[in-house]
PDB file of C-alpha atoms in Angstrom:
ATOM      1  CA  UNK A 366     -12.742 -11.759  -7.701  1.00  0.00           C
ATOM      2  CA  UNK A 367     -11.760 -11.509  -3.885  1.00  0.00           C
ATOM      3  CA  UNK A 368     -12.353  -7.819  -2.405  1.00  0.00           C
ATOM      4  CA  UNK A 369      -9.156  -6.031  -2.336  1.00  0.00           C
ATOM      5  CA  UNK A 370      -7.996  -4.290   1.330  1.00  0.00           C
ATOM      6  CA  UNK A 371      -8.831  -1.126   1.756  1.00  0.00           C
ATOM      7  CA  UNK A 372      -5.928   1.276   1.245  1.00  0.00           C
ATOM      8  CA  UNK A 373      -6.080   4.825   1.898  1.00  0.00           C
ATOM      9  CA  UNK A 374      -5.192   7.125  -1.149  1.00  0.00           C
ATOM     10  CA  UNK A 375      -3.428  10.237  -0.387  1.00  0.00           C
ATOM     11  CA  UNK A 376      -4.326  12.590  -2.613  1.00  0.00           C
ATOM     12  CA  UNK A 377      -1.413  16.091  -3.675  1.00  0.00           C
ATOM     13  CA  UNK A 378       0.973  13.108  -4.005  1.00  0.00           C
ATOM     14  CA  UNK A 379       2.263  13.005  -7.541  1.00  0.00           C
ATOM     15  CA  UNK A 380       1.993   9.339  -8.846  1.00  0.00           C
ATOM     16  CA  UNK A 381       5.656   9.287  -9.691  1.00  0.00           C
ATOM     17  CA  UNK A 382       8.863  11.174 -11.284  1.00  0.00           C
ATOM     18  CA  UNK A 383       7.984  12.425 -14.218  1.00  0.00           C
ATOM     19  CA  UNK A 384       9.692  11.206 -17.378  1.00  0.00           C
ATOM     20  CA  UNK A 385      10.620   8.045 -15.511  1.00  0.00           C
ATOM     21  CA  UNK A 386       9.154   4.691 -14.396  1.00  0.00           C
ATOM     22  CA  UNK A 387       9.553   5.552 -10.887  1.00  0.00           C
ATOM     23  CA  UNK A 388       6.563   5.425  -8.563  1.00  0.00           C
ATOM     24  CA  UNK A 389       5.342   6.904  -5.727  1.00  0.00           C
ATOM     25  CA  UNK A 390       1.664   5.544  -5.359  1.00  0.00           C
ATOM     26  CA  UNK A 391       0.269   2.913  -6.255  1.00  0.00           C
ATOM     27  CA  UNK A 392      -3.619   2.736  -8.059  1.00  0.00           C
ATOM     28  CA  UNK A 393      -5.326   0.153  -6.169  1.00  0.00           C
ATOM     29  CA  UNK A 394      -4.571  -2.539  -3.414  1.00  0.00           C
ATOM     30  CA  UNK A 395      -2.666  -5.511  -4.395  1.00  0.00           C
ATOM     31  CA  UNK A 396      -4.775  -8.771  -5.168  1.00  0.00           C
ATOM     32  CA  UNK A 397      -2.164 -10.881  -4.226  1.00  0.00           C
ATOM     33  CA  UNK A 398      -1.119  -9.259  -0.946  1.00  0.00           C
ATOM     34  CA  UNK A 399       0.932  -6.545   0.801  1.00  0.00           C
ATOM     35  CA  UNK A 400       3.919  -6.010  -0.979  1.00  0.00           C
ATOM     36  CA  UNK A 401       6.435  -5.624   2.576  1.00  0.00           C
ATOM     37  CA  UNK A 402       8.381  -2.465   3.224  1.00  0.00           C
ATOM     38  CA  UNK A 403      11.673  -3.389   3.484  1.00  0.00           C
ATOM     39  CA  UNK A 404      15.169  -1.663   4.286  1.00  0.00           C
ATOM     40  CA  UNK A 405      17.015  -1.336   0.686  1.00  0.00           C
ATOM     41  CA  UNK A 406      20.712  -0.423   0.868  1.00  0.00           C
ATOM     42  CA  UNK A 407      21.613   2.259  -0.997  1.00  0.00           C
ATOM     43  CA  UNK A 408      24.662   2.320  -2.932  1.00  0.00           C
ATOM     44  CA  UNK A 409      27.446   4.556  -4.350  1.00  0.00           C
ATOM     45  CA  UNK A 410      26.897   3.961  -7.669  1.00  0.00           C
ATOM     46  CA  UNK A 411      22.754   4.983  -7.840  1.00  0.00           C
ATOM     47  CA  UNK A 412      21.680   7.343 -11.190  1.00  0.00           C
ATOM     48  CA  UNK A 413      21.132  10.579 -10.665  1.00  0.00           C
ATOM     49  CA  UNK A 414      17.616   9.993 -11.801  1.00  0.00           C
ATOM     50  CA  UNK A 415      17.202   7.274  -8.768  1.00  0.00           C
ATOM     51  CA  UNK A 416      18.367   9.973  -6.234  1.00  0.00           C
ATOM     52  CA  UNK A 417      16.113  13.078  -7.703  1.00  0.00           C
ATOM     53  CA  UNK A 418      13.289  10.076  -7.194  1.00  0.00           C
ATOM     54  CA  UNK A 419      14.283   9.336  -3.897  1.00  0.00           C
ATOM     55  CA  UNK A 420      14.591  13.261  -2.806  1.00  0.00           C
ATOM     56  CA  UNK A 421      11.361  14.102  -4.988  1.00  0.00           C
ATOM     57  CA  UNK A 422       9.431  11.465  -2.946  1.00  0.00           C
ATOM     58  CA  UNK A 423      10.874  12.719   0.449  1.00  0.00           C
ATOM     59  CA  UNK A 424       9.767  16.353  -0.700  1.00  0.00           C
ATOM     60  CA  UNK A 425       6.437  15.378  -1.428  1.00  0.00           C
ATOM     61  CA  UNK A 426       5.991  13.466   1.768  1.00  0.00           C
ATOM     62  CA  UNK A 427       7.528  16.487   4.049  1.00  0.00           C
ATOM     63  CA  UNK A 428       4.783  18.813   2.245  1.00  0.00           C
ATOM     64  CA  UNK A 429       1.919  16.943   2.462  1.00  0.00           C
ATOM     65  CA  UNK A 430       2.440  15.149   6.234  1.00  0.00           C
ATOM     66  CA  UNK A 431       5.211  17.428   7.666  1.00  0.00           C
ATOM     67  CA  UNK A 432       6.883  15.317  11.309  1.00  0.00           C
ATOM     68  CA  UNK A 433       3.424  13.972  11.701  1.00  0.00           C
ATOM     69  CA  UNK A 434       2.979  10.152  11.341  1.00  0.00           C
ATOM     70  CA  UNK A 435       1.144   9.079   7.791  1.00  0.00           C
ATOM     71  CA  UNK A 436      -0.468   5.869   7.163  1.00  0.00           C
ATOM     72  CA  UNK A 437       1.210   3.668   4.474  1.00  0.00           C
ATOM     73  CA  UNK A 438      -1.553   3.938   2.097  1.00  0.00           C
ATOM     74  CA  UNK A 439      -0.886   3.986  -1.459  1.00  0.00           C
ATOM     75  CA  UNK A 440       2.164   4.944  -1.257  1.00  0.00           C
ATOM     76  CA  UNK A 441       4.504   2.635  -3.363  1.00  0.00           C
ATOM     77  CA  UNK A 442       6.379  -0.249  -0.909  1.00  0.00           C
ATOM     78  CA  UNK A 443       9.620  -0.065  -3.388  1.00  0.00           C
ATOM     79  CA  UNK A 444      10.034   3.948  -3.114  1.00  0.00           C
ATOM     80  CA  UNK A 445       9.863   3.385   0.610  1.00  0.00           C
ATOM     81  CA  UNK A 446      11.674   0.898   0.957  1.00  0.00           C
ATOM     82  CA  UNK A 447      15.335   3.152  -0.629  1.00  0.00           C
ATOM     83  CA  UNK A 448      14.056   5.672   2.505  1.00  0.00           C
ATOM     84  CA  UNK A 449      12.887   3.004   5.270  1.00  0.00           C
ATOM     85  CA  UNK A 450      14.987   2.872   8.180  1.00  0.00           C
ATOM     86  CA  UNK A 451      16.887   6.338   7.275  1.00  0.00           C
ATOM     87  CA  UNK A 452      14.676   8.827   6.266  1.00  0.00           C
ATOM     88  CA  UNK A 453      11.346   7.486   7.145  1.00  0.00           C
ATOM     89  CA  UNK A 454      10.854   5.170   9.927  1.00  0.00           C
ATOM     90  CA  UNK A 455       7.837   3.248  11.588  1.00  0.00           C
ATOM     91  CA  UNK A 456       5.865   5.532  14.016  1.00  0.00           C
ATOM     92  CA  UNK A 457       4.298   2.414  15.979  1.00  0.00           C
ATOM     93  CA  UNK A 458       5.350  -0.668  17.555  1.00  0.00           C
ATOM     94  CA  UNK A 459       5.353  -3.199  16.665  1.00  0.00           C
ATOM     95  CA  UNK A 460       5.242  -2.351  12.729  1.00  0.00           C
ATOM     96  CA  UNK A 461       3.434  -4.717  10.450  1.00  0.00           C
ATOM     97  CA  UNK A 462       5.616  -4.260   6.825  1.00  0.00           C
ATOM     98  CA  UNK A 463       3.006  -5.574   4.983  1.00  0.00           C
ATOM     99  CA  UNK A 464      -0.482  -3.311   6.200  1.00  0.00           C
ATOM    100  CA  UNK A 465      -1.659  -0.604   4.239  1.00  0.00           C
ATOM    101  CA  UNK A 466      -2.428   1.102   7.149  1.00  0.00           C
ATOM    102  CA  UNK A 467       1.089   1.011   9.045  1.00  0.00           C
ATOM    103  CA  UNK A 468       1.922   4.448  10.392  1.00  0.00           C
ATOM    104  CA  UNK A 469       5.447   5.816   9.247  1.00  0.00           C
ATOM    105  CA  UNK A 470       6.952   9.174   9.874  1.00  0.00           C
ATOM    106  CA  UNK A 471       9.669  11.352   8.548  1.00  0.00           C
ATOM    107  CA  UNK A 472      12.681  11.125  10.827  1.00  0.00           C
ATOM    108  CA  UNK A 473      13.388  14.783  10.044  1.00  0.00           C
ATOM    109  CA  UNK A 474      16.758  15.218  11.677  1.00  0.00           C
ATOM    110  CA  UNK A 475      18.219  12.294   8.788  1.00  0.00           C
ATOM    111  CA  UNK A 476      16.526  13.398   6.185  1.00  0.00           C
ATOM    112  CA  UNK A 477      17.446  17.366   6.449  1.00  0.00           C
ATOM    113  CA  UNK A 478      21.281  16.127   6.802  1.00  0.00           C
ATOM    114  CA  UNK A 479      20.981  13.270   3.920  1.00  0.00           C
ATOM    115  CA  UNK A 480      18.901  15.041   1.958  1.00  0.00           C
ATOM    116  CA  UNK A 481      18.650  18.652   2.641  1.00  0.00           C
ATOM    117  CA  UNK A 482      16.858  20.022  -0.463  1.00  0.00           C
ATOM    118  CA  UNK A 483      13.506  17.815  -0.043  1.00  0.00           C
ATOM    119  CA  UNK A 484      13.044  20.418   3.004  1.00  0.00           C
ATOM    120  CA  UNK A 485      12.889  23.520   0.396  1.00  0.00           C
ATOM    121  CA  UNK A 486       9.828  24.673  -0.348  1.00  0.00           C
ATOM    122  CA  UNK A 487      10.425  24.078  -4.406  1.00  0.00           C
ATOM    123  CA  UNK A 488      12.555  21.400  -5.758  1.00  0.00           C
ATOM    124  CA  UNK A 489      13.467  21.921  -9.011  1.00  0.00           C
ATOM    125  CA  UNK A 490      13.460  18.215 -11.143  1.00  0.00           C
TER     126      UNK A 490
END
């Protein structure tokens, strides 16, 4: 078996929402490659459950990295990608979308007026 990339895990990030299939890290590199962050449109008619996930992964990144850049990681490319380009945004150039190790940040000044509870210190889910 080919050696996987390395992949920093950051640990105090929950693996996901709980009582739900979404994700917010990932176990171990891909075999196959990078999955690429991309920039998902968000639309009007998103679950309730999809936005808690959303706001619940923001929260947990704002706690754990604050407005310091973070390196991709483990983090999960498809929980992300609903934030990329809003919320969270590259904190190099040029940004590779498919390297583990691509620095993002939290574009606090979106994020507090787009999603204003992920900035509490509890969020109740």
């Amino acid at each position: 078996m080919a050696k996987l990339p390395e992949m920093t895990k950051h640990r105090g990030i929950p693996s996901g929402l709980p009582g739900t299939g979404f994700q917010f890290t990932i176990r171990r590199a891909n075999p196959r490659g990078v999955t690429a962050i991309i920039n998902r449109r968000r639309m009007a008619d998103r679950t309730p459950t999809e936005k808690l996930a959303d706001m619940a992964f923001l929260h947990a990144l704002w706690h754990r990295f604050g407005d310091e850049p973070f390196e991709r990681g483990n983090l999960d490319a498809g929980r992300i990608s609903w934030l990329f380009g809003r919320e969270i945004v590259p904190a190099e150039d040029p940004f590779d979308t498919q390297s583990y190790t691509a620095l993002l940040r939290i574009d606090e000044r979106v994020g507090r007026a787009s999603m204003p509870a992920a900035f509490e210190d509890v969020l109740e889910v």
